[in-house]
């Protein structure tokens, strides 16, 4: 049997109604996720807050659940759970991993959720009446290290050759996978893509540009995945008094930026200080990054406080998992 190569521990995962060790979780080969990449996924951070009794705060979880609902809807799968059902399920998987010792109470975690159309005789069009496959895995979250935050990372660039439904969080990720591999082979952190000379996004991150104190990003459209951090960073920029513009950004503008920042659930915000072989701006993390990073950490603390109040006040909805 093939071992799962990069999973050193064996977390308890949820698969179709059962909690099982990852090493024992199996889906039939005719699952359309395997055969066609016919499914969607979601990745949400669950921050540990040992200071409060409520445990973990699923950060911006309502937005993650809303995006999950949009993704299944876009591909014609009936959402297997409502929001309360998803929350209960994640809480169950977290509890199983804490009890099992695979996840310490003080460890930040990441919830990976995947829904595929299910198992059916192979044929491209949707078969009627099949049950979606539901998979949930909660593993420790490894945020970028201090050196990456302090010095920034190098990114490479490439033409965006993906399909034009990048707003669906599809498990059909071959275009993104090839771009991530291109970065890995070129000793870079991430590949930043252009379509027709205009910035789109990274292989697994949104991209932000700061020039003369103004922050911009490509507008929400079918050409990018709208990260949950997209709306968050808009809000944080507002709090910090940084003007934000959603607009098309040319390759030349990206290369002339004072600062470039990438964002995602697992990176939060991270400065890009080299692009291909050139420094970005002064070649070190800038003031816009510093302000957004600090505001991001405040937003995490704020959600933890709200979660704690929810636990203490029975009249409010309990939002911790
Ligand atoms: N774009 C792509 C292609 C991604 O894979 C991701 C990561 N899920 C993002 C953007 C950022 O999304 P989020 O902020 O929700 O992690």
mmCIF file of C-alpha atoms and ligand atoms in Angstrom:
data_model
loop_
_atom_site.group_PDB
_atom_site.id
_atom_site.type_symbol
_atom_site.label_atom_id
_atom_site.label_comp_id
_atom_site.label_asym_id
_atom_site.label_seq_id
_atom_site.Cartn_x
_atom_site.Cartn_y
_atom_site.Cartn_z
ATOM 1 C CA UNK A 1 0.000 0.000 0.000
ATOM 2 C CA UNK A 2 1.288 3.474 -0.856
ATOM 3 C CA UNK A 3 1.984 5.650 2.147
ATOM 4 C CA UNK A 4 0.732 9.239 2.116
ATOM 5 C CA UNK A 5 4.221 10.655 1.628
ATOM 6 C CA UNK A 6 4.086 14.043 3.338
ATOM 7 C CA UNK A 7 1.715 13.233 6.180
ATOM 8 C CA UNK A 8 3.900 12.325 9.114
ATOM 9 C CA UNK A 9 1.033 12.031 11.551
ATOM 10 C CA UNK A 10 -2.212 10.226 10.899
ATOM 11 C CA UNK A 11 -5.028 12.681 11.675
ATOM 12 C CA UNK A 12 -8.592 11.570 12.205
ATOM 13 C CA UNK A 13 -10.597 12.652 9.167
ATOM 14 C CA UNK A 14 -14.280 12.680 8.296
ATOM 15 C CA UNK A 15 -15.334 10.765 5.191
ATOM 16 C CA UNK A 16 -18.992 10.224 4.299
ATOM 17 C CA UNK A 17 -20.379 10.000 7.803
ATOM 18 C CA UNK A 18 -17.424 8.312 9.469
ATOM 19 C CA UNK A 19 -14.412 9.433 11.486
ATOM 20 C CA UNK A 20 -11.395 7.367 10.432
ATOM 21 C CA UNK A 21 -7.583 7.692 10.461
ATOM 22 C CA UNK A 22 -6.412 9.368 7.243
ATOM 23 C CA UNK A 23 -4.359 6.277 6.369
ATOM 24 C CA UNK A 24 -7.577 4.246 6.293
ATOM 25 C CA UNK A 25 -9.808 6.720 4.434
ATOM 26 C CA UNK A 26 -10.751 5.403 0.974
ATOM 27 C CA UNK A 27 -12.869 6.631 -1.915
ATOM 28 C CA UNK A 28 -13.874 4.388 -4.840
ATOM 29 C CA UNK A 29 -11.921 4.976 -8.058
ATOM 30 C CA UNK A 30 -15.151 5.903 -9.820
ATOM 31 C CA UNK A 31 -15.569 8.908 -7.555
ATOM 32 C CA UNK A 32 -15.974 11.785 -10.002
ATOM 33 C CA UNK A 33 -13.485 13.792 -7.962
ATOM 34 C CA UNK A 34 -10.864 11.231 -9.011
ATOM 35 C CA UNK A 35 -12.119 10.620 -12.552
ATOM 36 C CA UNK A 36 -12.990 14.206 -13.588
ATOM 37 C CA UNK A 37 -11.813 16.573 -10.846
ATOM 38 C CA UNK A 38 -15.568 17.099 -10.436
ATOM 39 C CA UNK A 39 -15.707 18.746 -7.044
ATOM 40 C CA UNK A 40 -14.899 21.754 -4.934
ATOM 41 C CA UNK A 41 -12.994 22.450 -1.741
ATOM 42 C CA UNK A 42 -12.527 24.995 0.994
ATOM 43 C CA UNK A 43 -9.631 25.845 3.316
ATOM 44 C CA UNK A 44 -10.287 27.762 6.533
ATOM 45 C CA UNK A 45 -7.975 28.684 9.416
ATOM 46 C CA UNK A 46 -8.913 27.759 12.990
ATOM 47 C CA UNK A 47 -6.809 29.802 15.386
ATOM 48 C CA UNK A 48 -5.939 28.460 18.822
ATOM 49 C CA UNK A 49 -6.542 30.859 21.680
ATOM 50 C CA UNK A 50 -5.287 29.120 24.812
ATOM 51 C CA UNK A 51 -6.143 32.249 26.811
ATOM 52 C CA UNK A 52 -9.855 31.583 26.528
ATOM 53 C CA UNK A 53 -11.892 28.579 27.418
ATOM 54 C CA UNK A 54 -13.723 28.379 24.109
ATOM 55 C CA UNK A 55 -10.782 26.791 22.330
ATOM 56 C CA UNK A 56 -10.453 27.654 18.685
ATOM 57 C CA UNK A 57 -11.731 30.546 16.643
ATOM 58 C CA UNK A 58 -12.609 29.683 13.074
ATOM 59 C CA UNK A 59 -11.481 32.933 11.449
ATOM 60 C CA UNK A 60 -13.958 34.528 9.016
ATOM 61 C CA UNK A 61 -15.714 31.185 8.989
ATOM 62 C CA UNK A 62 -19.065 32.545 7.894
ATOM 63 C CA UNK A 63 -17.390 33.846 4.719
ATOM 64 C CA UNK A 64 -15.691 30.485 4.139
ATOM 65 C CA UNK A 65 -19.039 28.698 4.502
ATOM 66 C CA UNK A 66 -20.670 31.202 2.146
ATOM 67 C CA UNK A 67 -17.952 30.581 -0.465
ATOM 68 C CA UNK A 68 -18.390 26.817 -0.026
ATOM 69 C CA UNK A 69 -22.133 27.250 -0.611
ATOM 70 C CA UNK A 70 -21.432 29.335 -3.746
ATOM 71 C CA UNK A 71 -18.946 26.750 -5.050
ATOM 72 C CA UNK A 72 -21.319 23.785 -4.763
ATOM 73 C CA UNK A 73 -24.121 25.871 -6.219
ATOM 74 C CA UNK A 74 -21.985 26.907 -9.216
ATOM 75 C CA UNK A 75 -21.383 23.259 -10.141
ATOM 76 C CA UNK A 76 -24.885 22.000 -9.383
ATOM 77 C CA UNK A 77 -24.218 19.986 -6.227
ATOM 78 C CA UNK A 78 -26.747 20.284 -3.401
ATOM 79 C CA UNK A 79 -24.859 21.509 -0.315
ATOM 80 C CA UNK A 80 -24.597 18.413 1.912
ATOM 81 C CA UNK A 81 -24.884 20.540 5.112
ATOM 82 C CA UNK A 82 -26.228 23.885 6.205
ATOM 83 C CA UNK A 83 -23.896 26.296 8.049
ATOM 84 C CA UNK A 84 -24.746 24.856 11.469
ATOM 85 C CA UNK A 85 -24.127 21.347 10.118
ATOM 86 C CA UNK A 86 -20.695 22.300 8.743
ATOM 87 C CA UNK A 87 -19.764 24.008 12.033
ATOM 88 C CA UNK A 88 -20.798 20.950 14.029
ATOM 89 C CA UNK A 89 -18.874 18.679 11.689
ATOM 90 C CA UNK A 90 -15.657 20.720 11.924
ATOM 91 C CA UNK A 91 -16.034 20.838 15.724
ATOM 92 C CA UNK A 92 -16.375 17.056 15.751
ATOM 93 C CA UNK A 93 -13.202 16.565 13.680
ATOM 94 C CA UNK A 94 -11.261 19.058 15.835
ATOM 95 C CA UNK A 95 -12.405 17.309 19.020
ATOM 96 C CA UNK A 96 -11.430 13.890 17.634
ATOM 97 C CA UNK A 97 -7.930 15.125 16.779
ATOM 98 C CA UNK A 98 -7.472 16.823 20.150
ATOM 99 C CA UNK A 99 -8.585 13.681 21.954
ATOM 100 C CA UNK A 100 -6.275 11.608 19.782
ATOM 101 C CA UNK A 101 -3.295 13.855 20.561
ATOM 102 C CA UNK A 102 -2.761 14.802 16.899
ATOM 103 C CA UNK A 103 -3.687 18.413 17.535
ATOM 104 C CA UNK A 104 -2.597 20.310 20.632
ATOM 105 C CA UNK A 105 -5.068 22.786 22.082
ATOM 106 C CA UNK A 106 -2.541 25.600 21.540
ATOM 107 C CA UNK A 107 -1.893 24.755 17.865
ATOM 108 C CA UNK A 108 -3.407 26.797 15.056
ATOM 109 C CA UNK A 109 -5.146 24.518 12.584
ATOM 110 C CA UNK A 110 -6.474 24.444 9.085
ATOM 111 C CA UNK A 111 -9.752 22.846 8.073
ATOM 112 C CA UNK A 112 -9.759 21.294 4.599
ATOM 113 C CA UNK A 113 -13.227 20.506 3.259
ATOM 114 C CA UNK A 114 -13.858 18.726 -0.051
ATOM 115 C CA UNK A 115 -17.147 17.888 -1.725
ATOM 116 C CA UNK A 116 -17.228 15.901 -4.958
ATOM 117 C CA UNK A 117 -20.246 14.942 -7.040
ATOM 118 C CA UNK A 118 -19.936 11.347 -5.864
ATOM 119 C CA UNK A 119 -19.481 7.878 -7.341
ATOM 120 C CA UNK A 120 -21.083 6.855 -10.647
ATOM 121 C CA UNK A 121 -20.455 4.887 -13.838
ATOM 122 C CA UNK A 122 -18.018 6.965 -15.895
ATOM 123 C CA UNK A 123 -19.727 9.468 -18.189
ATOM 124 C CA UNK A 124 -19.113 13.183 -18.499
ATOM 125 C CA UNK A 125 -22.604 14.583 -17.853
ATOM 126 C CA UNK A 126 -23.965 14.647 -14.298
ATOM 127 C CA UNK A 127 -25.556 11.337 -13.278
ATOM 128 C CA UNK A 128 -28.900 11.610 -11.486
ATOM 129 C CA UNK A 129 -29.459 10.803 -7.833
ATOM 130 C CA UNK A 130 -25.930 10.248 -6.563
ATOM 131 C CA UNK A 131 -24.671 11.183 -3.115
ATOM 132 C CA UNK A 132 -21.852 13.739 -2.916
ATOM 133 C CA UNK A 133 -18.613 12.579 -1.302
ATOM 134 C CA UNK A 134 -17.750 14.700 1.750
ATOM 135 C CA UNK A 135 -14.245 14.790 3.198
ATOM 136 C CA UNK A 136 -12.969 16.942 6.086
ATOM 137 C CA UNK A 137 -9.407 17.025 7.412
ATOM 138 C CA UNK A 138 -8.064 19.240 10.203
ATOM 139 C CA UNK A 139 -4.285 19.557 10.432
ATOM 140 C CA UNK A 140 -1.870 21.964 12.145
ATOM 141 C CA UNK A 141 -1.475 25.291 10.342
ATOM 142 C CA UNK A 142 2.093 26.239 9.566
ATOM 143 C CA UNK A 143 2.189 29.964 8.959
ATOM 144 C CA UNK A 144 5.147 31.552 7.126
ATOM 145 C CA UNK A 145 8.184 31.751 9.375
ATOM 146 C CA UNK A 146 9.602 34.895 10.956
ATOM 147 C CA UNK A 147 12.350 35.221 8.322
ATOM 148 C CA UNK A 148 9.822 35.144 5.482
ATOM 149 C CA UNK A 149 7.787 37.879 7.180
ATOM 150 C CA UNK A 150 10.865 39.963 8.007
ATOM 151 C CA UNK A 151 12.631 39.645 4.661
ATOM 152 C CA UNK A 152 9.815 38.873 2.289
ATOM 153 C CA UNK A 153 9.812 36.169 -0.378
ATOM 154 C CA UNK A 154 10.751 35.922 -4.055
ATOM 155 C CA UNK A 155 8.098 35.219 -6.659
ATOM 156 C CA UNK A 156 8.404 34.316 -10.318
ATOM 157 C CA UNK A 157 5.945 35.262 -13.047
ATOM 158 C CA UNK A 158 4.179 33.352 -15.834
ATOM 159 C CA UNK A 159 1.299 33.564 -18.284
ATOM 160 C CA UNK A 160 -2.035 32.518 -16.735
ATOM 161 C CA UNK A 161 -3.202 29.556 -18.826
ATOM 162 C CA UNK A 162 -6.005 28.365 -16.562
ATOM 163 C CA UNK A 163 -9.660 28.073 -17.533
ATOM 164 C CA UNK A 164 -11.936 31.080 -17.152
ATOM 165 C CA UNK A 165 -13.919 29.938 -14.123
ATOM 166 C CA UNK A 166 -11.179 30.731 -11.618
ATOM 167 C CA UNK A 167 -13.852 32.081 -9.240
ATOM 168 C CA UNK A 168 -15.010 28.504 -8.546
ATOM 169 C CA UNK A 169 -12.876 26.873 -5.857
ATOM 170 C CA UNK A 170 -12.618 23.714 -7.930
ATOM 171 C CA UNK A 171 -10.449 20.707 -7.097
ATOM 172 C CA UNK A 172 -9.505 20.706 -10.806
ATOM 173 C CA UNK A 173 -6.264 22.492 -9.963
ATOM 174 C CA UNK A 174 -3.878 21.323 -12.666
ATOM 175 C CA UNK A 175 -3.203 24.859 -13.916
ATOM 176 C CA UNK A 176 -2.454 26.000 -10.363
ATOM 177 C CA UNK A 177 -0.392 22.880 -9.649
ATOM 178 C CA UNK A 178 1.824 23.507 -12.702
ATOM 179 C CA UNK A 179 2.361 27.101 -11.572
ATOM 180 C CA UNK A 180 3.263 26.029 -8.027
ATOM 181 C CA UNK A 181 5.708 23.512 -9.490
ATOM 182 C CA UNK A 182 7.226 26.231 -11.698
ATOM 183 C CA UNK A 183 7.860 28.300 -8.551
ATOM 184 C CA UNK A 184 9.342 25.291 -6.731
ATOM 185 C CA UNK A 185 11.679 24.489 -9.625
ATOM 186 C CA UNK A 186 12.841 28.098 -9.716
ATOM 187 C CA UNK A 187 13.457 28.337 -5.995
ATOM 188 C CA UNK A 188 10.620 30.814 -5.597
ATOM 189 C CA UNK A 189 7.775 31.013 -3.097
ATOM 190 C CA UNK A 190 4.933 31.519 -5.552
ATOM 191 C CA UNK A 191 4.192 32.158 -9.233
ATOM 192 C CA UNK A 192 2.354 35.396 -10.022
ATOM 193 C CA UNK A 193 0.327 35.158 -13.218
ATOM 194 C CA UNK A 194 -0.657 37.552 -16.004
ATOM 195 C CA UNK A 195 -3.489 37.115 -18.477
ATOM 196 C CA UNK A 196 -3.190 39.253 -21.611
ATOM 197 C CA UNK A 197 -0.587 41.413 -19.885
ATOM 198 C CA UNK A 198 -2.726 42.038 -16.793
ATOM 199 C CA UNK A 199 -2.139 40.721 -13.265
ATOM 200 C CA UNK A 200 -4.481 37.948 -12.165
ATOM 201 C CA UNK A 201 -3.271 36.071 -9.042
ATOM 202 C CA UNK A 202 -0.773 33.581 -7.642
ATOM 203 C CA UNK A 203 -1.056 29.798 -7.942
ATOM 204 C CA UNK A 204 -2.703 29.759 -4.495
ATOM 205 C CA UNK A 205 -2.909 33.385 -3.386
ATOM 206 C CA UNK A 206 -4.343 36.782 -4.232
ATOM 207 C CA UNK A 207 -1.870 39.512 -5.150
ATOM 208 C CA UNK A 208 -1.838 43.118 -3.922
ATOM 209 C CA UNK A 209 0.170 46.079 -5.164
ATOM 210 C CA UNK A 210 1.075 49.240 -3.256
ATOM 211 C CA UNK A 211 2.241 52.349 -5.106
ATOM 212 C CA UNK A 212 2.639 55.773 -3.502
ATOM 213 C CA UNK A 213 0.642 54.595 -0.474
ATOM 214 C CA UNK A 214 -2.361 53.372 -2.526
ATOM 215 C CA UNK A 215 -3.242 49.671 -2.385
ATOM 216 C CA UNK A 216 -4.733 47.958 -5.425
ATOM 217 C CA UNK A 217 -5.741 44.492 -6.539
ATOM 218 C CA UNK A 218 -7.368 43.038 -9.654
ATOM 219 C CA UNK A 219 -11.166 43.360 -9.413
ATOM 220 C CA UNK A 220 -13.331 40.406 -8.377
ATOM 221 C CA UNK A 221 -14.123 38.478 -11.559
ATOM 222 C CA UNK A 222 -14.084 35.025 -13.148
ATOM 223 C CA UNK A 223 -10.322 35.508 -13.693
ATOM 224 C CA UNK A 224 -9.417 35.134 -10.006
ATOM 225 C CA UNK A 225 -10.550 33.247 -6.945
ATOM 226 C CA UNK A 226 -11.930 35.786 -4.526
ATOM 227 C CA UNK A 227 -9.974 34.949 -1.398
ATOM 228 C CA UNK A 228 -11.688 35.318 1.945
ATOM 229 C CA UNK A 229 -8.827 37.704 2.599
ATOM 230 C CA UNK A 230 -9.933 39.890 -0.315
ATOM 231 C CA UNK A 231 -12.826 41.479 1.574
ATOM 232 C CA UNK A 232 -10.866 41.344 4.818
ATOM 233 C CA UNK A 233 -7.902 43.270 3.405
ATOM 234 C CA UNK A 234 -10.278 45.855 1.916
ATOM 235 C CA UNK A 235 -11.688 46.345 5.424
ATOM 236 C CA UNK A 236 -8.253 46.420 7.063
ATOM 237 C CA UNK A 237 -6.986 48.978 4.529
ATOM 238 C CA UNK A 238 -9.987 51.157 5.415
ATOM 239 C CA UNK A 239 -9.188 50.858 9.136
ATOM 240 C CA UNK A 240 -5.577 51.822 8.464
ATOM 241 C CA UNK A 241 -6.503 54.824 6.318
ATOM 242 C CA UNK A 242 -4.951 53.209 3.215
ATOM 243 C CA UNK A 243 -6.838 53.988 -0.003
ATOM 244 C CA UNK A 244 -7.848 50.821 -1.898
ATOM 245 C CA UNK A 245 -8.635 50.526 -5.595
ATOM 246 C CA UNK A 246 -9.879 47.347 -7.283
ATOM 247 C CA UNK A 247 -8.657 47.769 -10.875
ATOM 248 C CA UNK A 248 -6.809 46.092 -13.715
ATOM 249 C CA UNK A 249 -3.047 46.163 -13.070
ATOM 250 C CA UNK A 250 -0.603 45.832 -15.955
ATOM 251 C CA UNK A 251 2.572 43.769 -15.843
ATOM 252 C CA UNK A 252 4.588 47.000 -16.068
ATOM 253 C CA UNK A 253 2.739 48.425 -13.043
ATOM 254 C CA UNK A 254 3.390 45.280 -11.046
ATOM 255 C CA UNK A 255 7.097 45.503 -11.852
ATOM 256 C CA UNK A 256 7.161 49.191 -10.854
ATOM 257 C CA UNK A 257 5.300 48.637 -7.548
ATOM 258 C CA UNK A 258 6.650 49.964 -4.248
ATOM 259 C CA UNK A 259 5.309 46.836 -2.557
ATOM 260 C CA UNK A 260 3.776 43.519 -3.594
ATOM 261 C CA UNK A 261 1.850 41.425 -1.061
ATOM 262 C CA UNK A 262 0.345 37.945 -1.399
ATOM 263 C CA UNK A 263 -2.555 36.733 0.740
ATOM 264 C CA UNK A 264 -4.227 33.420 1.553
ATOM 265 C CA UNK A 265 -5.589 31.487 4.524
ATOM 266 C CA UNK A 266 -2.231 29.811 5.158
ATOM 267 C CA UNK A 267 -0.025 32.849 4.391
ATOM 268 C CA UNK A 268 -2.231 35.581 5.904
ATOM 269 C CA UNK A 269 -0.369 38.519 4.307
ATOM 270 C CA UNK A 270 3.198 38.097 3.137
ATOM 271 C CA UNK A 271 5.523 40.626 1.481
ATOM 272 C CA UNK A 272 7.092 39.856 -1.904
ATOM 273 C CA UNK A 273 10.477 41.568 -2.004
ATOM 274 C CA UNK A 274 11.880 40.079 -5.235
ATOM 275 C CA UNK A 275 10.031 39.504 -8.479
ATOM 276 C CA UNK A 276 11.907 37.307 -10.961
ATOM 277 C CA UNK A 277 15.438 38.718 -10.719
ATOM 278 C CA UNK A 278 14.564 42.261 -9.589
ATOM 279 C CA UNK A 279 13.958 43.755 -6.136
ATOM 280 C CA UNK A 280 10.423 45.009 -5.472
ATOM 281 C CA UNK A 281 10.644 48.709 -4.505
ATOM 282 C CA UNK A 282 13.474 48.977 -1.982
ATOM 283 C CA UNK A 283 13.712 45.197 -1.746
ATOM 284 C CA UNK A 284 12.332 44.986 1.773
ATOM 285 C CA UNK A 285 8.854 44.761 3.333
ATOM 286 C CA UNK A 286 7.156 48.154 3.218
ATOM 287 C CA UNK A 287 4.841 50.314 5.312
ATOM 288 C CA UNK A 288 1.607 49.109 3.696
ATOM 289 C CA UNK A 289 2.507 45.488 4.453
ATOM 290 C CA UNK A 290 3.451 46.386 8.047
ATOM 291 C CA UNK A 291 0.121 48.170 8.591
ATOM 292 C CA UNK A 292 -1.938 45.354 7.053
ATOM 293 C CA UNK A 293 -0.069 42.637 8.949
ATOM 294 C CA UNK A 294 -0.630 44.404 12.277
ATOM 295 C CA UNK A 295 -4.305 44.998 11.423
ATOM 296 C CA UNK A 296 -4.683 41.315 10.473
ATOM 297 C CA UNK A 297 -3.351 40.231 13.865
ATOM 298 C CA UNK A 298 -5.757 42.669 15.564
ATOM 299 C CA UNK A 299 -8.655 41.207 13.546
ATOM 300 C CA UNK A 300 -7.705 37.702 14.750
ATOM 301 C CA UNK A 301 -7.597 38.877 18.357
ATOM 302 C CA UNK A 302 -10.935 40.651 17.925
ATOM 303 C CA UNK A 303 -12.644 37.505 16.569
ATOM 304 C CA UNK A 304 -11.177 35.523 19.479
ATOM 305 C CA UNK A 305 -12.619 38.053 21.948
ATOM 306 C CA UNK A 306 -16.010 37.874 20.251
ATOM 307 C CA UNK A 307 -15.887 34.075 20.350
ATOM 308 C CA UNK A 308 -15.008 34.186 24.039
ATOM 309 C CA UNK A 309 -17.919 36.518 24.742
ATOM 310 C CA UNK A 310 -20.144 34.119 22.814
ATOM 311 C CA UNK A 311 -19.047 31.292 25.091
ATOM 312 C CA UNK A 312 -19.569 33.363 28.236
ATOM 313 C CA UNK A 313 -22.909 34.738 27.201
ATOM 314 C CA UNK A 314 -25.312 31.848 26.662
ATOM 315 C CA UNK A 315 -27.820 34.146 25.040
ATOM 316 C CA UNK A 316 -25.471 34.641 22.105
ATOM 317 C CA UNK A 317 -24.742 32.084 19.449
ATOM 318 C CA UNK A 318 -21.677 30.050 20.360
ATOM 319 C CA UNK A 319 -19.298 30.566 17.463
ATOM 320 C CA UNK A 320 -16.238 28.688 18.586
ATOM 321 C CA UNK A 321 -15.629 25.193 17.338
HETATM 322 N N1 LIG B 1 -6.421 32.417 -5.262
HETATM 323 C C1 LIG B 1 -6.186 31.097 -5.354
HETATM 324 C C2 LIG B 1 -6.007 30.489 -6.715
HETATM 325 C C3 LIG B 1 -6.111 30.303 -4.196
HETATM 326 O O1 LIG B 1 -5.895 28.974 -4.283
HETATM 327 C C4 LIG B 1 -6.254 30.924 -2.916
HETATM 328 C C5 LIG B 1 -6.130 30.102 -1.673
HETATM 329 N N2 LIG B 1 -7.309 29.412 -1.375
HETATM 330 C C6 LIG B 1 -6.510 32.301 -2.871
HETATM 331 C C7 LIG B 1 -6.590 33.020 -4.071
HETATM 332 C C8 LIG B 1 -6.702 33.006 -1.566
HETATM 333 O O2 LIG B 1 -7.906 32.633 -0.954
HETATM 334 P P1 LIG B 1 -8.092 32.676 0.635
HETATM 335 O O3 LIG B 1 -7.767 34.076 1.074
HETATM 336 O O4 LIG B 1 -9.521 32.356 0.855
HETATM 337 O O5 LIG B 1 -7.171 31.665 1.198
#
